[in-house]
Short mmCIF file of C-alpha atoms and ligand atoms in Angstrom, two decimals:
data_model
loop_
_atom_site.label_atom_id
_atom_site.label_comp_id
_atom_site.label_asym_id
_atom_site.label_seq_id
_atom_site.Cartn_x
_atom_site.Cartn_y
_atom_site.Cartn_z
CA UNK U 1 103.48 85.25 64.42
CA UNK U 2 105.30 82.70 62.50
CA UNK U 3 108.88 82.06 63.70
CA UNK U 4 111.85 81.90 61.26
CA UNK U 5 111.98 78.85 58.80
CA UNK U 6 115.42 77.99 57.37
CA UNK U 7 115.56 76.14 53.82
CA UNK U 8 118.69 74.77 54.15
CA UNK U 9 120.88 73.04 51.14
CA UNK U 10 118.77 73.06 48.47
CA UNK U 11 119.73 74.42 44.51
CA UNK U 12 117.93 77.80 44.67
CA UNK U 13 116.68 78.78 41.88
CA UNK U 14 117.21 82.90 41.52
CA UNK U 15 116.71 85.46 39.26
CA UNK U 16 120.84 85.58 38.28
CA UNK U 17 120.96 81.83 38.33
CA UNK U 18 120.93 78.19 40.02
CA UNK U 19 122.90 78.70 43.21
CA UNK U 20 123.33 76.30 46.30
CA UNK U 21 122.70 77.78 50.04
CA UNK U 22 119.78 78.03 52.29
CA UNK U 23 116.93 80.54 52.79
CA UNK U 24 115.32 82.08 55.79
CA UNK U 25 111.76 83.19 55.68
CA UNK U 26 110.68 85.62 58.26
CA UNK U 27 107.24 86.58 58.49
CA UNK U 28 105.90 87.23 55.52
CA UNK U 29 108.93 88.12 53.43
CA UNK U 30 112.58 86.13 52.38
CA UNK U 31 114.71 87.52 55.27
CA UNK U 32 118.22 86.28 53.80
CA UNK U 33 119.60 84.10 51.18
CA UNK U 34 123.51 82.90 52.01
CA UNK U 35 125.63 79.78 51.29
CA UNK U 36 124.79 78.56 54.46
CA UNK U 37 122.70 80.22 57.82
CA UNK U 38 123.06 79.13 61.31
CA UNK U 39 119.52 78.18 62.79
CA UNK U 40 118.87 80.04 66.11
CA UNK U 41 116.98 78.16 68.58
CA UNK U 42 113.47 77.96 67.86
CA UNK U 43 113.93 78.46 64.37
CA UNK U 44 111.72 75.56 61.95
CA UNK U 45 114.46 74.41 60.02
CA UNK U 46 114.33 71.86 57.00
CA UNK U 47 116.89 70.18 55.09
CA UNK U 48 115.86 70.27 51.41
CA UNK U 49 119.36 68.58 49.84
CA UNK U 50 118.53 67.20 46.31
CA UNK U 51 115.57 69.20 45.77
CA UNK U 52 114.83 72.64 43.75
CA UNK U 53 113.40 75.81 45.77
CA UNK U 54 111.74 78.06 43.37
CA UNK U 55 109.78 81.18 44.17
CA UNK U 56 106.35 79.71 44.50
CA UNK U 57 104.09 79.04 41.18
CA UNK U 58 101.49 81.45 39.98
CA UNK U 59 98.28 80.01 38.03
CA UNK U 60 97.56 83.06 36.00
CA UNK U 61 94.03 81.78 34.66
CA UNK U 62 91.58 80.34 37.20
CA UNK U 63 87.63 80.37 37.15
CA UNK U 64 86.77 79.58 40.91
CA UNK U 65 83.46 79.27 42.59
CA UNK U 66 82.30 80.68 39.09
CA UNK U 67 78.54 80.73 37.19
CA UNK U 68 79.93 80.01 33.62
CA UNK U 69 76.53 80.51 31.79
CA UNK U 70 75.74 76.95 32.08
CA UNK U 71 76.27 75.98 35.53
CA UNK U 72 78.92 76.70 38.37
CA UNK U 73 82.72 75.66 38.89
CA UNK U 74 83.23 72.76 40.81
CA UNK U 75 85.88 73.81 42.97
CA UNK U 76 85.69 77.11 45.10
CA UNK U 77 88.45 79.43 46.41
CA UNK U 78 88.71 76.92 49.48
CA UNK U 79 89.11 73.90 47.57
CA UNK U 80 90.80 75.27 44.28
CA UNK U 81 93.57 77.25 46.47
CA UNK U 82 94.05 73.98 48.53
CA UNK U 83 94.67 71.88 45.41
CA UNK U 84 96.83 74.86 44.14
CA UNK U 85 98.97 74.94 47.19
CA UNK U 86 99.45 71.02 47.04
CA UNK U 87 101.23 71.14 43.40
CA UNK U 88 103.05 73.96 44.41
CA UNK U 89 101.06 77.42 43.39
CA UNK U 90 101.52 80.00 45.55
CA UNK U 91 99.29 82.53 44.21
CA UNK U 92 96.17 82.16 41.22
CA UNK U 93 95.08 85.13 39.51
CA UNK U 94 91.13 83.88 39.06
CA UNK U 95 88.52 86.05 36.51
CA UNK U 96 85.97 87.56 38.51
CA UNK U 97 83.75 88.59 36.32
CA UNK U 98 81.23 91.51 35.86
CA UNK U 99 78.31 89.67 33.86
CA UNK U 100 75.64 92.20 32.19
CA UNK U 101 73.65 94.08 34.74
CA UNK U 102 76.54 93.79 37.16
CA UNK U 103 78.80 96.70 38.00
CA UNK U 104 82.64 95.97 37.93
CA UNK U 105 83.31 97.07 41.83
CA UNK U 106 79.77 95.00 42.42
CA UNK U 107 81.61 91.74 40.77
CA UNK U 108 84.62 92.59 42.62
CA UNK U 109 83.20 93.16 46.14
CA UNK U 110 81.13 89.31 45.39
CA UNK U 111 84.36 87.85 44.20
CA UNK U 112 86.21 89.27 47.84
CA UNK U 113 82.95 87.60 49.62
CA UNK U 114 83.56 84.36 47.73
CA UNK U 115 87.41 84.04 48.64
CA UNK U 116 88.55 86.32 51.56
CA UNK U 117 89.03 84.38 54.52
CA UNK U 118 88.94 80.80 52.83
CA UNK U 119 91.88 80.64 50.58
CA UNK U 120 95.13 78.41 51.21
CA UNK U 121 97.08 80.21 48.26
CA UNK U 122 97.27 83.81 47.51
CA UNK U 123 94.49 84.94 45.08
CA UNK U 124 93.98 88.47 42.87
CA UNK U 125 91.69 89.10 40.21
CA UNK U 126 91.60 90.35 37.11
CA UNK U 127 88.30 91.33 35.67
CA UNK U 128 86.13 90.48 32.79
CA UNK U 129 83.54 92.95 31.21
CA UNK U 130 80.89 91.77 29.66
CA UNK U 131 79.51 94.74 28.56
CA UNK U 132 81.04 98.04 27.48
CA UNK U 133 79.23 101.10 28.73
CA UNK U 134 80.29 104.96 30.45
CA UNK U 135 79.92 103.27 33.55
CA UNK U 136 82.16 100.67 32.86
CA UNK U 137 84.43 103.00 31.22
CA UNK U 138 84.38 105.37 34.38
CA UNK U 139 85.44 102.20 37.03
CA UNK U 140 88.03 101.19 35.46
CA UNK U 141 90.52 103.73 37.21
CA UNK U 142 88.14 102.34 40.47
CA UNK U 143 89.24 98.87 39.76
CA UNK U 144 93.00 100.13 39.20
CA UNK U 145 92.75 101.01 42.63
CA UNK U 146 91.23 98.09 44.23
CA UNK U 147 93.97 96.25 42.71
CA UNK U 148 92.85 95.11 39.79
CA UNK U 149 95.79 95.43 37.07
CA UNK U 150 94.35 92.86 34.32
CA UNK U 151 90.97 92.95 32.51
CA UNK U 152 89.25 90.14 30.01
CA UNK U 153 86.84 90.48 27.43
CA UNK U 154 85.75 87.56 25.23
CA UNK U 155 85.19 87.29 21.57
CA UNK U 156 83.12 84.15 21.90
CA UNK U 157 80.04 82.96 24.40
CA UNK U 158 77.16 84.63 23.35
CA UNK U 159 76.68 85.88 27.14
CA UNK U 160 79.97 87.32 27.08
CA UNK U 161 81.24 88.69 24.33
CA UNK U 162 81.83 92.20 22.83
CA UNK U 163 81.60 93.44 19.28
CA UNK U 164 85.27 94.40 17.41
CA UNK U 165 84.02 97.93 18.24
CA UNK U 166 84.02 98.05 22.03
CA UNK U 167 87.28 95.68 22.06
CA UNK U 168 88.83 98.66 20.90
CA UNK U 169 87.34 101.36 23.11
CA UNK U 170 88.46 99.37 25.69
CA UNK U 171 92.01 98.80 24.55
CA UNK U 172 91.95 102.42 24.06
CA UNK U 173 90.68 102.71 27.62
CA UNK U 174 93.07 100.70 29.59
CA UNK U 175 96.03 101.94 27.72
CA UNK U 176 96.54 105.14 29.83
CA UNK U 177 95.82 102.59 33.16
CA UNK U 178 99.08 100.51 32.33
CA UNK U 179 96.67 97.94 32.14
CA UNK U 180 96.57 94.48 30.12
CA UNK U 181 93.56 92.98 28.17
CA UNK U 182 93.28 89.23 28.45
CA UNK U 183 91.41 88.03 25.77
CA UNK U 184 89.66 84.89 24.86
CA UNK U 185 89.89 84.76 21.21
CA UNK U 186 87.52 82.10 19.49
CA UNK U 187 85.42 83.78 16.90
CA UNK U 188 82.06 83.36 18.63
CA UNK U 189 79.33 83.68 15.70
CA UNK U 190 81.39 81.52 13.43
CA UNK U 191 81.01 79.11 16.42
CA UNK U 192 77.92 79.32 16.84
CA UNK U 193 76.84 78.58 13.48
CA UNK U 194 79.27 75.61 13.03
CA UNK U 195 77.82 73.88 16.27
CA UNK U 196 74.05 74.36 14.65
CA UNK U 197 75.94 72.32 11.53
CA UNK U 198 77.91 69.48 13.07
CA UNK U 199 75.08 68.76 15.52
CA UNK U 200 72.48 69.12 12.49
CA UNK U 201 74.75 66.87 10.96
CA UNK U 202 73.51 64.13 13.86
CA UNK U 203 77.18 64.56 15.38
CA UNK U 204 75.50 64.89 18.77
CA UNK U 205 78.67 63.63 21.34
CA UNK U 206 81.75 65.29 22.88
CA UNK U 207 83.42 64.77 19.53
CA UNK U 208 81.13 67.22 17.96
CA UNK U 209 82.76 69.88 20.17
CA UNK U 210 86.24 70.24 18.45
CA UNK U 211 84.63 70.09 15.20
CA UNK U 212 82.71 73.19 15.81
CA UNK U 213 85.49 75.27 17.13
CA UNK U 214 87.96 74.54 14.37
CA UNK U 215 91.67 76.52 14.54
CA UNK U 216 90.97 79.18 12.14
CA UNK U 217 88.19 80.88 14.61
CA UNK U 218 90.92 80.97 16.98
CA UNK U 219 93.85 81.99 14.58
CA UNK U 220 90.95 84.63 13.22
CA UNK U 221 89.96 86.53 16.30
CA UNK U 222 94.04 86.19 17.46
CA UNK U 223 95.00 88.15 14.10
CA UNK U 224 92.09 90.91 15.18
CA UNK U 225 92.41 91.14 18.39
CA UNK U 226 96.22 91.81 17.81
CA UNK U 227 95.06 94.34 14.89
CA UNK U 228 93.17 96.33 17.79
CA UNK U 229 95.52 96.62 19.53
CA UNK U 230 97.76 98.02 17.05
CA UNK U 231 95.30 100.44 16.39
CA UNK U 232 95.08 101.34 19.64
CA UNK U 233 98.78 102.55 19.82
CA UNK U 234 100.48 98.85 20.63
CA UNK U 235 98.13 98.63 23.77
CA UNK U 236 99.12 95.55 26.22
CA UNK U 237 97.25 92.53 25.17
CA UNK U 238 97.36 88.83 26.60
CA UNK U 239 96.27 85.84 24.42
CA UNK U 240 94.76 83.30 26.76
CA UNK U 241 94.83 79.55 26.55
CA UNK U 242 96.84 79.60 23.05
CA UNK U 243 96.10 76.45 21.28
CA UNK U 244 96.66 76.69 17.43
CA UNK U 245 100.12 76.51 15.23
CA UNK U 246 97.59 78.79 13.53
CA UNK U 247 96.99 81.08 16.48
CA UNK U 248 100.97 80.90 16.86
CA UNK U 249 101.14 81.97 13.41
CA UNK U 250 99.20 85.39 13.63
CA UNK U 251 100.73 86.21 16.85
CA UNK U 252 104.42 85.72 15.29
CA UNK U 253 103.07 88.11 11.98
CA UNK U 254 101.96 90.67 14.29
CA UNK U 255 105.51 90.47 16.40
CA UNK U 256 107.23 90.29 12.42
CA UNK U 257 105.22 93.74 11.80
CA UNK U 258 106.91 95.34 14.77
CA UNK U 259 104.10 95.40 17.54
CA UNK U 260 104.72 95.69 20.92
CA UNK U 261 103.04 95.20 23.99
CA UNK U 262 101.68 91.04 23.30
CA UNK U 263 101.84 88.62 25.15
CA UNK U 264 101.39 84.66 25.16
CA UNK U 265 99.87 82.20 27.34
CA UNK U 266 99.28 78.83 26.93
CA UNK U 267 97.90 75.46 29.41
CA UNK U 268 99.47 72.20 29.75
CA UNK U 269 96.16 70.38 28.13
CA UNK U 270 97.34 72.34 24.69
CA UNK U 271 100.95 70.81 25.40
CA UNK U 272 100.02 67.25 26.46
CA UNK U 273 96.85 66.22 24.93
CA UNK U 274 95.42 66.11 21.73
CA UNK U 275 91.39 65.51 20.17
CA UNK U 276 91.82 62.15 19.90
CA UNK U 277 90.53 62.37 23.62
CA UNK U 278 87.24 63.87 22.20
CA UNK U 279 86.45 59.78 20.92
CA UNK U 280 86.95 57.89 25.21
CA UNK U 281 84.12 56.52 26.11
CA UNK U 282 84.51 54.84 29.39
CA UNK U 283 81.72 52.91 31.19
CA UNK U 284 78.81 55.27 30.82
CA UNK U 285 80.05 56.65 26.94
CA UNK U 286 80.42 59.59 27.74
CA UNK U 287 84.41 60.03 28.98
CA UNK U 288 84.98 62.40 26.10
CA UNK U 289 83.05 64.94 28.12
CA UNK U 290 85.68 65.67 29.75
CA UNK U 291 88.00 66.86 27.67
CA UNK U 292 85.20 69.71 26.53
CA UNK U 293 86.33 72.99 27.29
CA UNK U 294 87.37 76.29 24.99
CA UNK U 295 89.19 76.26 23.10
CA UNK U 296 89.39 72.44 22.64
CA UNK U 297 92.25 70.02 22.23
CA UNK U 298 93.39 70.56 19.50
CA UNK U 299 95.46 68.29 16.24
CA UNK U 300 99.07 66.48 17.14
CA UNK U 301 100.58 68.69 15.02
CA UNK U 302 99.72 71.83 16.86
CA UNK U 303 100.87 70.17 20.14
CA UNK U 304 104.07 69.88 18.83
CA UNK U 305 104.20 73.43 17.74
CA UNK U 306 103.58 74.86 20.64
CA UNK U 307 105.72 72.96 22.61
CA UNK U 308 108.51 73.97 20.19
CA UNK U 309 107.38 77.83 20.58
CA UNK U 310 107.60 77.24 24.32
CA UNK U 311 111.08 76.11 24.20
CA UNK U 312 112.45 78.84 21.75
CA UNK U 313 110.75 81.25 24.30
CA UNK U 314 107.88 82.69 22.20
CA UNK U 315 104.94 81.80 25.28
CA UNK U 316 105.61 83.98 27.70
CA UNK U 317 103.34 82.17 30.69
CA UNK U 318 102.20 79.10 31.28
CA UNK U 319 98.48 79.04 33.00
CA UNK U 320 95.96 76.46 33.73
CA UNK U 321 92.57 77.80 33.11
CA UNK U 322 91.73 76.06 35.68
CA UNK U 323 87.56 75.62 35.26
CA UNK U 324 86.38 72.31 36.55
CA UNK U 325 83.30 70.57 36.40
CA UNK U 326 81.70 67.29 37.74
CA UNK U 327 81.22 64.09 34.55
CA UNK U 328 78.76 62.94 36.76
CA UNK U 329 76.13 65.66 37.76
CA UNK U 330 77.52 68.24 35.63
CA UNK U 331 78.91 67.66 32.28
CA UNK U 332 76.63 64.76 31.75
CA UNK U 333 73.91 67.30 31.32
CA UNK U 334 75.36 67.28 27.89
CA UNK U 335 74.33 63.99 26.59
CA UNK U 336 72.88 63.61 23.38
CA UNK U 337 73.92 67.66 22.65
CA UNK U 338 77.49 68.53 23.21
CA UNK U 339 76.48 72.12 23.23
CA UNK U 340 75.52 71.98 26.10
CA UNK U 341 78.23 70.05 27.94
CA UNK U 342 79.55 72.99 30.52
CA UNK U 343 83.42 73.81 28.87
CA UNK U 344 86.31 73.72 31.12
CA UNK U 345 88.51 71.19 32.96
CA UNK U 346 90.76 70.93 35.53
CA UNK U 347 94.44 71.89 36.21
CA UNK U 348 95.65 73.96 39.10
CA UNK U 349 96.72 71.33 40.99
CA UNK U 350 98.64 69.26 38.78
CA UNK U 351 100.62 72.33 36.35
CA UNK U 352 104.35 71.98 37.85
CA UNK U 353 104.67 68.40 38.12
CA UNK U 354 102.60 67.90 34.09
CA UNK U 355 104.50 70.19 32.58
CA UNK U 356 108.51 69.46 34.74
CA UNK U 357 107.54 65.56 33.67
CA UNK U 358 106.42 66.15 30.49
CA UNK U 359 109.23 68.64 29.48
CA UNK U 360 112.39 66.96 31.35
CA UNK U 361 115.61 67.22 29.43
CA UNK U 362 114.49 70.14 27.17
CA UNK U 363 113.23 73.05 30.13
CA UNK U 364 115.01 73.17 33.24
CA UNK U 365 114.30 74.78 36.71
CA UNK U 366 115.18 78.30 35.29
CA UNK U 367 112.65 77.81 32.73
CA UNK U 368 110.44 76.47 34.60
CA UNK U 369 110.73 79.38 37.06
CA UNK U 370 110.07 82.21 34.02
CA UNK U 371 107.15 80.27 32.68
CA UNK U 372 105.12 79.99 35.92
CA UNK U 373 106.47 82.08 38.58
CA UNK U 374 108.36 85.01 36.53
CA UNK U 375 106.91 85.96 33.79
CA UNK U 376 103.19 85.55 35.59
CA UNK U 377 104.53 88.13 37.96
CA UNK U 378 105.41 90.82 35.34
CA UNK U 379 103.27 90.71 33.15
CA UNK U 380 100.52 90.87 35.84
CA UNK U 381 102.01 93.07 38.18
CA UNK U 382 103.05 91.26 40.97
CA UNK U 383 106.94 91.69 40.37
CA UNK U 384 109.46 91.94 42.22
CA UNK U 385 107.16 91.15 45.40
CA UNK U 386 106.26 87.65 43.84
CA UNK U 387 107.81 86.03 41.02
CA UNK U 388 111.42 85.83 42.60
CA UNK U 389 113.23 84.13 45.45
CA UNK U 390 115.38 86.90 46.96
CA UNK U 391 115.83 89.13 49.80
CA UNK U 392 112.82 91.41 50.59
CA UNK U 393 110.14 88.78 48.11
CA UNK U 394 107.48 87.65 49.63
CA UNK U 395 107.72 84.36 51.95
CA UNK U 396 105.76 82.11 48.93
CA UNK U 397 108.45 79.07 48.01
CA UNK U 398 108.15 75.82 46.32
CA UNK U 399 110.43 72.92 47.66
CA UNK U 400 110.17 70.77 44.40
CA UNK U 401 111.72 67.41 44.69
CA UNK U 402 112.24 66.27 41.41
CA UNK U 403 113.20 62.87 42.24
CA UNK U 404 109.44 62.00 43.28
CA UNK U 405 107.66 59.62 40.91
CA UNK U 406 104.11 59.43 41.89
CA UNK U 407 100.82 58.90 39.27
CA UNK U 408 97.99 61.41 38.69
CA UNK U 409 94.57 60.25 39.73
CA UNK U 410 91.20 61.49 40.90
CA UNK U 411 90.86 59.57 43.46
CA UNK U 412 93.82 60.73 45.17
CA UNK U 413 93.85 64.41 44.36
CA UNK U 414 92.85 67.71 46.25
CA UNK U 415 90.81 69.24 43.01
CA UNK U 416 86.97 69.18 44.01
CA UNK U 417 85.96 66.96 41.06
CA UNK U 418 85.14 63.35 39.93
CA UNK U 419 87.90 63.05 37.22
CA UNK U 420 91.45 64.91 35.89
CA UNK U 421 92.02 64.84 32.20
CA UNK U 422 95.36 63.71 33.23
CA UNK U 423 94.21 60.46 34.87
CA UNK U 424 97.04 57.96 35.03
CA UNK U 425 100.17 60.52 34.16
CA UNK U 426 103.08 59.09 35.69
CA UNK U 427 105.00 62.33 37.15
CA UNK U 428 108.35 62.95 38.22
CA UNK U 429 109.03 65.41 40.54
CA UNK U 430 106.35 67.23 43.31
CA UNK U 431 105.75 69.61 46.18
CA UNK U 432 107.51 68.59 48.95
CA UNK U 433 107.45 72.18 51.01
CA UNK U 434 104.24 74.77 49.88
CA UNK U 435 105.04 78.28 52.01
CA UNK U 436 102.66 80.59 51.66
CA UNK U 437 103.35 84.17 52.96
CA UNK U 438 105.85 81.73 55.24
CA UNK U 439 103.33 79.65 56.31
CA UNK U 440 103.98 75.59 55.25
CA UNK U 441 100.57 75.46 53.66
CA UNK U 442 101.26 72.13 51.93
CA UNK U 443 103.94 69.22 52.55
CA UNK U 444 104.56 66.44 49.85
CA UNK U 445 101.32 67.23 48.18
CA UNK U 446 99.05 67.15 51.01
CA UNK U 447 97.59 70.07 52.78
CA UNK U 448 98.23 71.06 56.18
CA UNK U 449 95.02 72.88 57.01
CA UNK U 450 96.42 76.29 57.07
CA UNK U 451 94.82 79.10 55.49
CA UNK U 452 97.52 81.46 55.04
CA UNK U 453 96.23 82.97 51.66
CA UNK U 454 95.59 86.09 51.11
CA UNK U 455 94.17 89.23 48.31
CA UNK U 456 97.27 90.10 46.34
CA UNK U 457 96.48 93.94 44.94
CA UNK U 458 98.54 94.77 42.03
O1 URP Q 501 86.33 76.06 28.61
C1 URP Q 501 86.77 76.98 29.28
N1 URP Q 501 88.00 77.33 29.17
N2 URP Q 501 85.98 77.62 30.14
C2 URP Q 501 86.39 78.70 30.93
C3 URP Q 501 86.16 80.02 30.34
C4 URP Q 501 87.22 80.39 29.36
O2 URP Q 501 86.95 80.39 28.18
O3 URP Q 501 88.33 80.71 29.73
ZN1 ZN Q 502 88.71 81.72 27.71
ZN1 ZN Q 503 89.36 80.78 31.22
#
């Protein structure tokens, strides 16, 4: 039993505003919120003047402990939720996924084995399908039991992916569930043909990647997917890892055509980085590798438009997609064929501070709140439990200092992998208090060995 911990004097950031005062976390829950509480004896207090306290971050796209088709995710649910806690994430929502020949409740019982008992943050699932069939069909009211509120199917990976067809029976499926389709929205054979080109063309390094997953196979299978779901009745629809002003651009015709029910995600690599990455080579010539992941880094110009759509308010979350893998061991099993470089980075540790530093002056704490603890929480279910610091929420709080100025590097962080795309970003602002279910799970970035995480059902 955890006694009471009192947040005192910090600029709480709520759901009607900014307000000064202190916070007392009892158990698992926020007991009481008040200008300023007397500590009992006993009580673990902290004084957090000068610093932010935000209902703890949620990392809406994770792939932990995960076999990707090519190999598996560097970090599992113990190392990716201790990374998460040390940045500040309080809870990830990671894809298990239900590859063909696997039952849904069969992915989801493997995904429990992989996390339960080992995870520092909170952790739910959605889940992906990778097949459509009456079996499939009939768990899905199974999986909205067991918690599962948020489904993905892909329109690229050949391993993966579903025809236009059974996208729409399952819209039309999940629709009377409440539920919301994620969807990864690359326009797989179009992809698949263009990497047989550029790497036919002798364009055999990371730079080849970007070139065969250009921004009109995302903008392509955005504009469809967002047709399918208008013809299945406005159902509730979630465009991952947005990347394109083109993507933008079908998403904002769909919303100008009066359809309901869409929303936006995007990842700090699509609003910091660009594909002039794709050309590093670093000692061994093959740095670009790590910057391969789907869909790819994309032009500056896109960059810029999506950090302007994220400032007039038209992404609604702000995930990491978090999917790391090893240069050394891993993605250097791509050399000399960039196909088969495994796609995905790293990012759950590092989301707060990249995107607080890189966006200081134009989003502030309240913004930063809706994109990555708010929003997350509605549109995945987890509101008003998570998502907001106020009476009766759960105990999960970020102290954020934003005075902190500290650098991003691999050598220093808690990610289980060899590099960070973000090597070298000087950040201001970090985790000083992690609570998880009112448990101080991390304390000015580093962990504190607790394992206080646990399955969020939604
Ligand atoms: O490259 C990526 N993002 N790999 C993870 C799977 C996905 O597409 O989300
Ligand atoms: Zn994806
Ligand atoms: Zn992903």
């Amino acid at each position: 039993m955890v006694g009471t911990v009192i947040i005192q004097n910090g600029t709480l950031v709520c759901p009607e505003g900014l307000r000064h005062g202190d916070v007392a976390l009892e158990g698992d829950k926020v007991a009481r919120i008040a200008v300023h509480l007397e500590p009992a004896e006993g009580d673990e207090v902290y004084d957090v003047a000068g610093c932010w306290v935000f209902p703890g971050f949620i990392d809406a796209h994770t792939h932990m402990q995960c076999w990707t088709g090519m190999d598996w995710t560097a970090d599992s649910f113990e190392t990716g939720t201790r990374a998460a806690a040390c940045g500040g994430t309080t809870t990830i929502v990671d894809y298990a996924t239900a590859d063909r020949g696997v039952t849904m409740p069969d992915a989801l019982a493997e995904w429990h084995r992989r996390a339960d008992g080992t995870c520092t943050a909170n952790y739910a699932f959605h889940m992906a399908l990778a097949e459509w069939n009456e079996r499939n069909r009939a768990d899905l009211a199974r999986m909205r039991e067991e918690g599962v509120c948020s489904f993905k199917t892909y329109f690229a990976y050949d391993h993966l992916r579903l025809n236009d067809a059974e996208t729409l029976e399952v819209l039309g499926a999940l629709r009377p569930l409440g539920a919301t389709l994620c969807v990864h929205c690359e326009n797989g054979t179009v992809v698949d043909a263009l990497q047989r080109r550029v790497f036919d063309a002798g364009i055999t390094g990371p730079e080849g990647h970007p070139l065969s997953r250009p921004a009109e196979c995302e903008a392509e299978a955005i504009s469809r997917l967002l047709y399918l779901a208008h013809l299945a009745g406005d159902a509730r629809v979630n465009v991952v890892h947005l990347s394109t002003k083109m993507g933008l651009d079908a998403i904002r015709a769909a919303k100008a055509r009066g359809q309901k029910n869409i929303f936006v995600e995007t990842c700090p690599q699509y609003l910091l980085l660009d594909d002039t990455r794709y050309l590093e080579r670093g000692e061994d010539g093959f740095a670009g590798a790590k910057y391969v992941m789907s869909p790819p880094l994309r032009k500056p110009s896109d960059r810029e438009a999506l950090r302007e759509a994220l400032e007039r308010g038209e992404i609604d979350t702000i995930a990491t997609d978090h999917c790391s893998f090893n240069l050394h061991g891993q993605k250097d099993r791509g050399k000399g064929d960039f196909r088969k470089i495994p796609n995905g980075g790293a990012g759950v540790e590092h989301r707060p501070a990249l995107i607080a530093t890189s966006f200081a002056g134009r989003l502030g704490p309240e913004d930063l709140c809706r994109l990555m603890s708010e929003n997350p929480a509605k549109v995945f279910g987890m509101w008003p439990a998570k998502g907001r610091l106020a009476e009766g929420a759960d105990a999960d709080v970020c102290v954020w200092d934003p005075s902190v100025a500290w650098t991003i590097s691999a050598a220093t962080q808690h990610q289980n992998v060899d590099h960070t795309p973000y090597e070298g970003f000087e950040c201001r602002g970090r985790a000083r208090l992690t609570f998880v279910n009112g448990v101080l799970a991390a304390r000015d970035g580093e962990p504190t060995g607790t394992k206080p995480g646990r399955y969020v059902s939604r």
